[in-house]
Amino acid sequence: MATAIYPGSFDPPTLGHLDIIRRSAAIFNELVVCVMHNGAKGQSLFTCRERAQLLESITADIPNVRIETQGGLLADYVKNYEEPVVIRGLRAVTDFEYEFQMAAINKKLNCKMETMFMVASDKYTFLSSSVVRELGKYGREMSCFVPKAVEEAVHKKLSGELCKSAPA
Ligand code: PNS
């Protein structure tokens, strides 16, 4: 199969994301992992460039994966591809309503765009970037949740964060 696009905010990328990346890359000739802005989420912990660098380092062993960063609408970005297939991971039924709405809106904006859902591996159904950010604030070990490079980056970024947010 041709190229697929896996968009997300990846703030930071987790082992759950990496699992979807590996499984998608095994199906498609090429997988473009695209770091984008999610307007429903607040200030991100990592810049787009930092998130892309983390993704580059954790996918370095997968030859058919390419990392990009893009602003704007996903439906516009995928116009760069002739038959755009977008991959989204589904962890639980709770993800479904939002994902269903996004897929339907994107289809309205770009009728050529197809969204395919990949069910998360059961060991990652509980995992999210926000959980990782929260654990990072408390300086917790998180090798079950993120690759080593990401763990180090989160700890580096958040070192001193608890002191800053502690009540007076
Ligand atoms: O990892 P996330 O935060 O669930 O990824 C969501 C993302 C970034 C793929 C989504 O917010 C997105 O497509 N952002 C780009 C702007 C856009 O096209 N929004 C949807 C139409 S309103």
PDB file of C-alpha atoms and ligand atoms in Angstrom:
ATOM      1  CA  MET A   1       0.000   0.000   0.000  1.00  0.00           C
ATOM      2  CA  ALA A   2       1.078   3.582  -0.600  1.00  0.00           C
ATOM      3  CA  THR A   3       1.847   6.376   1.843  1.00  0.00           C
ATOM      4  CA  ALA A   4      -0.063   6.888   5.076  1.00  0.00           C
ATOM      5  CA  ILE A   5      -0.023   9.918   7.344  1.00  0.00           C
ATOM      6  CA  TYR A   6      -0.119   9.622  11.126  1.00  0.00           C
ATOM      7  CA  PRO A   7      -0.899  13.072  12.552  1.00  0.00           C
ATOM      8  CA  GLY A   8      -0.891  13.999  16.216  1.00  0.00           C
ATOM      9  CA  SER A   9       0.314  16.449  18.795  1.00  0.00           C
ATOM     10  CA  PHE A  10       2.814  13.931  20.292  1.00  0.00           C
ATOM     11  CA  ASP A  11       3.483  16.088  23.366  1.00  0.00           C
ATOM     12  CA  PRO A  12       5.462  13.953  24.083  1.00  0.00           C
ATOM     13  CA  PRO A  13       5.417  10.785  21.934  1.00  0.00           C
ATOM     14  CA  THR A  14       4.682   7.664  24.023  1.00  0.00           C
ATOM     15  CA  LEU A  15       5.205   3.918  23.594  1.00  0.00           C
ATOM     16  CA  GLY A  16       1.546   3.823  22.521  1.00  0.00           C
ATOM     17  CA  HIS A  17       2.324   6.195  19.623  1.00  0.00           C
ATOM     18  CA  LEU A  18       5.424   4.179  18.761  1.00  0.00           C
ATOM     19  CA  ASP A  19       3.346   0.995  18.687  1.00  0.00           C
ATOM     20  CA  ILE A  20       0.916   2.565  16.173  1.00  0.00           C
ATOM     21  CA  ILE A  21       3.883   3.860  14.126  1.00  0.00           C
ATOM     22  CA  ARG A  22       5.563   0.430  13.946  1.00  0.00           C
ATOM     23  CA  ARG A  23       2.350  -1.398  13.052  1.00  0.00           C
ATOM     24  CA  SER A  24       1.365   1.180  10.403  1.00  0.00           C
ATOM     25  CA  ALA A  25       4.863   1.237   8.905  1.00  0.00           C
ATOM     26  CA  ALA A  26       4.610  -2.542   8.508  1.00  0.00           C
ATOM     27  CA  ILE A  27       1.466  -2.133   6.382  1.00  0.00           C
ATOM     28  CA  PHE A  28       2.232   0.936   4.248  1.00  0.00           C
ATOM     29  CA  ASN A  29       5.196   1.572   1.929  1.00  0.00           C
ATOM     30  CA  GLU A  30       5.835   4.859   3.681  1.00  0.00           C
ATOM     31  CA  LEU A  31       4.502   6.439   6.877  1.00  0.00           C
ATOM     32  CA  VAL A  32       4.675  10.192   7.437  1.00  0.00           C
ATOM     33  CA  VAL A  33       4.342  11.049  11.123  1.00  0.00           C
ATOM     34  CA  CYS A  34       3.145  14.637  11.214  1.00  0.00           C
ATOM     35  CA  VAL A  35       3.425  16.834  14.316  1.00  0.00           C
ATOM     36  CA  MET A  36       0.476  19.234  14.350  1.00  0.00           C
ATOM     37  CA  HIS A  37      -1.292  21.639  16.675  1.00  0.00           C
ATOM     38  CA  ASN A  38      -4.423  20.501  18.497  1.00  0.00           C
ATOM     39  CA  GLY A  39      -6.497  23.651  19.053  1.00  0.00           C
ATOM     40  CA  ALA A  40      -8.446  21.933  21.867  1.00  0.00           C
ATOM     41  CA  LYS A  41      -5.290  21.504  23.930  1.00  0.00           C
ATOM     42  CA  GLY A  42      -3.554  24.317  25.783  1.00  0.00           C
ATOM     43  CA  GLN A  43       0.107  25.312  25.772  1.00  0.00           C
ATOM     44  CA  SER A  44       2.276  22.368  24.786  1.00  0.00           C
ATOM     45  CA  LEU A  45       5.202  21.169  26.883  1.00  0.00           C
ATOM     46  CA  PHE A  46       7.520  20.689  23.894  1.00  0.00           C
ATOM     47  CA  THR A  47       7.832  22.883  20.806  1.00  0.00           C
ATOM     48  CA  CYS A  48       6.885  21.360  17.443  1.00  0.00           C
ATOM     49  CA  ARG A  49      10.568  21.093  16.553  1.00  0.00           C
ATOM     50  CA  GLU A  50      11.375  19.321  19.835  1.00  0.00           C
ATOM     51  CA  ARG A  51       8.519  16.866  19.358  1.00  0.00           C
ATOM     52  CA  ALA A  52       9.705  16.151  15.813  1.00  0.00           C
ATOM     53  CA  GLN A  53      13.267  15.603  17.065  1.00  0.00           C
ATOM     54  CA  LEU A  54      12.023  13.144  19.693  1.00  0.00           C
ATOM     55  CA  LEU A  55      10.024  11.286  17.044  1.00  0.00           C
ATOM     56  CA  GLU A  56      13.064  11.218  14.755  1.00  0.00           C
ATOM     57  CA  SER A  57      15.205   9.691  17.466  1.00  0.00           C
ATOM     58  CA  ILE A  58      12.685   7.016  18.523  1.00  0.00           C
ATOM     59  CA  THR A  59      11.861   5.956  14.940  1.00  0.00           C
ATOM     60  CA  ALA A  60      15.454   6.027  13.629  1.00  0.00           C
ATOM     61  CA  ASP A  61      15.403   2.228  13.211  1.00  0.00           C
ATOM     62  CA  ILE A  62      12.263   2.234  11.003  1.00  0.00           C
ATOM     63  CA  PRO A  63      13.449   3.032   7.470  1.00  0.00           C
ATOM     64  CA  ASN A  64      10.084   3.873   5.897  1.00  0.00           C
ATOM     65  CA  VAL A  65       9.069   6.456   8.519  1.00  0.00           C
ATOM     66  CA  ARG A  66       9.471  10.188   7.870  1.00  0.00           C
ATOM     67  CA  ILE A  67       8.773  12.955  10.392  1.00  0.00           C
ATOM     68  CA  GLU A  68       7.230  16.317   9.463  1.00  0.00           C
ATOM     69  CA  THR A  69       5.791  19.306  11.279  1.00  0.00           C
ATOM     70  CA  GLN A  70       2.824  21.200   9.854  1.00  0.00           C
ATOM     71  CA  GLY A  71       0.623  24.115  10.874  1.00  0.00           C
ATOM     72  CA  GLY A  72      -2.890  24.578   9.499  1.00  0.00           C
ATOM     73  CA  LEU A  73      -5.589  22.053   8.803  1.00  0.00           C
ATOM     74  CA  LEU A  74      -4.900  18.368   8.369  1.00  0.00           C
ATOM     75  CA  ALA A  75      -7.390  18.222   5.488  1.00  0.00           C
ATOM     76  CA  ASP A  76      -5.304  20.840   3.623  1.00  0.00           C
ATOM     77  CA  TYR A  77      -1.948  19.267   4.387  1.00  0.00           C
ATOM     78  CA  VAL A  78      -2.982  15.866   2.999  1.00  0.00           C
ATOM     79  CA  LYS A  79      -3.726  17.493  -0.380  1.00  0.00           C
ATOM     80  CA  ASN A  80       0.024  16.959  -0.953  1.00  0.00           C
ATOM     81  CA  TYR A  81      -0.847  13.274  -1.397  1.00  0.00           C
ATOM     82  CA  GLU A  82      -2.800  11.761  -4.263  1.00  0.00           C
ATOM     83  CA  GLU A  83      -4.761   9.235  -2.186  1.00  0.00           C
ATOM     84  CA  PRO A  84      -4.346  10.405   1.392  1.00  0.00           C
ATOM     85  CA  VAL A  85      -4.838   7.804   4.096  1.00  0.00           C
ATOM     86  CA  VAL A  86      -4.711   9.110   7.650  1.00  0.00           C
ATOM     87  CA  ILE A  87      -4.092   6.767  10.574  1.00  0.00           C
ATOM     88  CA  ARG A  88      -5.508   7.456  14.020  1.00  0.00           C
ATOM     89  CA  GLY A  89      -5.122   5.233  17.059  1.00  0.00           C
ATOM     90  CA  LEU A  90      -8.174   4.255  19.109  1.00  0.00           C
ATOM     91  CA  ARG A  91      -7.550   3.365  22.747  1.00  0.00           C
ATOM     92  CA  ALA A  92     -11.096   3.020  24.002  1.00  0.00           C
ATOM     93  CA  VAL A  93     -14.706   3.816  23.187  1.00  0.00           C
ATOM     94  CA  THR A  94     -14.126   7.218  24.802  1.00  0.00           C
ATOM     95  CA  ASP A  95     -11.778   8.147  21.935  1.00  0.00           C
ATOM     96  CA  PHE A  96     -14.321   7.154  19.352  1.00  0.00           C
ATOM     97  CA  GLU A  97     -16.771  10.079  19.470  1.00  0.00           C
ATOM     98  CA  TYR A  98     -14.045  12.702  18.982  1.00  0.00           C
ATOM     99  CA  GLU A  99     -12.285  10.669  16.309  1.00  0.00           C
ATOM    100  CA  PHE A 100     -15.535   9.989  14.469  1.00  0.00           C
ATOM    101  CA  GLN A 101     -16.331  13.718  14.433  1.00  0.00           C
ATOM    102  CA  MET A 102     -12.829  14.622  13.195  1.00  0.00           C
ATOM    103  CA  ALA A 103     -12.953  11.984  10.459  1.00  0.00           C
ATOM    104  CA  ALA A 104     -16.351  13.274   9.312  1.00  0.00           C
ATOM    105  CA  ILE A 105     -15.231  16.949   9.318  1.00  0.00           C
ATOM    106  CA  ASN A 106     -12.022  16.107   7.487  1.00  0.00           C
ATOM    107  CA  LYS A 107     -13.976  14.172   4.867  1.00  0.00           C
ATOM    108  CA  LYS A 108     -16.215  17.222   4.333  1.00  0.00           C
ATOM    109  CA  LEU A 109     -13.140  19.440   3.949  1.00  0.00           C
ATOM    110  CA  ASN A 110     -11.316  17.029   1.659  1.00  0.00           C
ATOM    111  CA  CYS A 111     -13.384  14.268   0.081  1.00  0.00           C
ATOM    112  CA  LYS A 112     -10.227  12.404  -1.020  1.00  0.00           C
ATOM    113  CA  MET A 113      -9.035  11.921   2.536  1.00  0.00           C
ATOM    114  CA  GLU A 114      -9.633   8.539   4.162  1.00  0.00           C
ATOM    115  CA  THR A 115      -9.260   8.026   7.919  1.00  0.00           C
ATOM    116  CA  MET A 116      -8.322   4.571   9.165  1.00  0.00           C
ATOM    117  CA  PHE A 117      -8.446   3.633  12.831  1.00  0.00           C
ATOM    118  CA  MET A 118      -5.925   1.313  14.403  1.00  0.00           C
ATOM    119  CA  VAL A 119      -6.896  -0.213  17.731  1.00  0.00           C
ATOM    120  CA  ALA A 120      -4.235   0.372  20.376  1.00  0.00           C
ATOM    121  CA  SER A 121      -2.447  -2.678  21.775  1.00  0.00           C
ATOM    122  CA  ASP A 122      -4.116  -3.536  25.074  1.00  0.00           C
ATOM    123  CA  LYS A 123      -1.001  -2.761  27.115  1.00  0.00           C
ATOM    124  CA  TYR A 124      -1.247   0.883  25.993  1.00  0.00           C
ATOM    125  CA  THR A 125      -4.985   1.530  26.259  1.00  0.00           C
ATOM    126  CA  PHE A 126      -4.512   3.575  29.446  1.00  0.00           C
ATOM    127  CA  LEU A 127      -1.576   5.590  28.140  1.00  0.00           C
ATOM    128  CA  SER A 128      -1.627   9.236  27.058  1.00  0.00           C
ATOM    129  CA  SER A 129       0.836  12.089  26.667  1.00  0.00           C
ATOM    130  CA  SER A 130      -0.968  13.968  29.444  1.00  0.00           C
ATOM    131  CA  VAL A 131      -0.357  11.079  31.886  1.00  0.00           C
ATOM    132  CA  VAL A 132       3.336  11.206  30.954  1.00  0.00           C
ATOM    133  CA  ARG A 133       3.492  14.980  31.496  1.00  0.00           C
ATOM    134  CA  GLU A 134       1.822  14.584  34.898  1.00  0.00           C
ATOM    135  CA  LEU A 135       4.220  11.825  36.003  1.00  0.00           C
ATOM    136  CA  GLY A 136       7.099  13.934  34.748  1.00  0.00           C
ATOM    137  CA  LYS A 137       6.074  16.789  37.021  1.00  0.00           C
ATOM    138  CA  TYR A 138       6.589  14.465  39.971  1.00  0.00           C
ATOM    139  CA  GLY A 139       9.919  13.210  38.662  1.00  0.00           C
ATOM    140  CA  ARG A 140       8.638   9.619  38.374  1.00  0.00           C
ATOM    141  CA  GLU A 141      10.372   6.832  36.485  1.00  0.00           C
ATOM    142  CA  MET A 142       8.332   6.095  33.326  1.00  0.00           C
ATOM    143  CA  SER A 143      10.156   3.515  31.245  1.00  0.00           C
ATOM    144  CA  CYS A 144       6.880   1.537  30.844  1.00  0.00           C
ATOM    145  CA  PHE A 145       5.285   4.538  29.163  1.00  0.00           C
ATOM    146  CA  VAL A 146       7.863   6.284  26.965  1.00  0.00           C
ATOM    147  CA  PRO A 147      11.190   5.494  25.249  1.00  0.00           C
ATOM    148  CA  LYS A 148      14.331   6.434  27.211  1.00  0.00           C
ATOM    149  CA  ALA A 149      15.079   9.529  25.076  1.00  0.00           C
ATOM    150  CA  VAL A 150      11.592  10.873  25.758  1.00  0.00           C
ATOM    151  CA  GLU A 151      11.819  10.157  29.482  1.00  0.00           C
ATOM    152  CA  GLU A 152      15.078  12.099  29.682  1.00  0.00           C
ATOM    153  CA  ALA A 153      13.639  14.999  27.690  1.00  0.00           C
ATOM    154  CA  VAL A 154      10.520  15.181  29.905  1.00  0.00           C
ATOM    155  CA  HIS A 155      12.572  15.157  33.103  1.00  0.00           C
ATOM    156  CA  LYS A 156      14.932  17.786  31.714  1.00  0.00           C
ATOM    157  CA  LYS A 157      12.048  20.004  30.626  1.00  0.00           C
ATOM    158  CA  LEU A 158      10.166  19.643  33.888  1.00  0.00           C
ATOM    159  CA  SER A 159      13.005  19.716  36.376  1.00  0.00           C
ATOM    160  CA  GLY A 160      12.107  22.281  39.007  1.00  0.00           C
ATOM    161  CA  GLU A 161       8.479  22.376  37.813  1.00  0.00           C
ATOM    162  CA  LEU A 162       7.072  21.084  41.137  1.00  0.00           C
ATOM    163  CA  CYS A 163       8.947  23.749  43.090  1.00  0.00           C
ATOM    164  CA  LYS A 164       7.538  26.412  40.772  1.00  0.00           C
ATOM    165  CA  SER A 165       3.934  25.176  41.187  1.00  0.00           C
ATOM    166  CA  ALA A 166       4.008  24.335  44.911  1.00  0.00           C
ATOM    167  CA  PRO A 167       1.521  26.285  47.049  1.00  0.00           C
ATOM    168  CA  ALA A 168       3.104  29.094  49.067  1.00  0.00           C
TER     169      ALA A 168
HETATM  170  O1  PNS B   1      -2.620  13.738  19.213  1.00  0.00           O
HETATM  171  P1  PNS B   1      -3.878  14.558  19.059  1.00  0.00           P
HETATM  172  O2  PNS B   1      -3.800  15.813  19.921  1.00  0.00           O
HETATM  173  O3  PNS B   1      -5.129  13.765  19.332  1.00  0.00           O
HETATM  174  O4  PNS B   1      -3.908  15.005  17.528  1.00  0.00           O
HETATM  175  C1  PNS B   1      -4.961  15.828  17.047  1.00  0.00           C
HETATM  176  C2  PNS B   1      -4.562  16.508  15.736  1.00  0.00           C
HETATM  177  C3  PNS B   1      -3.285  17.345  15.927  1.00  0.00           C
HETATM  178  C4  PNS B   1      -4.326  15.461  14.660  1.00  0.00           C
HETATM  179  C5  PNS B   1      -5.762  17.411  15.324  1.00  0.00           C
HETATM  180  O5  PNS B   1      -6.010  18.345  16.337  1.00  0.00           O
HETATM  181  C6  PNS B   1      -5.514  18.117  13.994  1.00  0.00           C
HETATM  182  O6  PNS B   1      -5.773  17.538  12.959  1.00  0.00           O
HETATM  183  N1  PNS B   1      -4.994  19.372  14.059  1.00  0.00           N
HETATM  184  C7  PNS B   1      -4.748  20.182  12.888  1.00  0.00           C
HETATM  185  C8  PNS B   1      -5.899  21.201  12.682  1.00  0.00           C
HETATM  186  C9  PNS B   1      -7.124  20.467  12.149  1.00  0.00           C
HETATM  187  O7  PNS B   1      -7.134  20.017  11.015  1.00  0.00           O
HETATM  188  N2  PNS B   1      -8.162  20.303  12.995  1.00  0.00           N
HETATM  189  C10 PNS B   1      -9.324  19.495  12.682  1.00  0.00           C
HETATM  190  C11 PNS B   1     -10.399  20.193  11.909  1.00  0.00           C
HETATM  191  S1  PNS B   1     -11.280  21.369  12.858  1.00  0.00           S
END
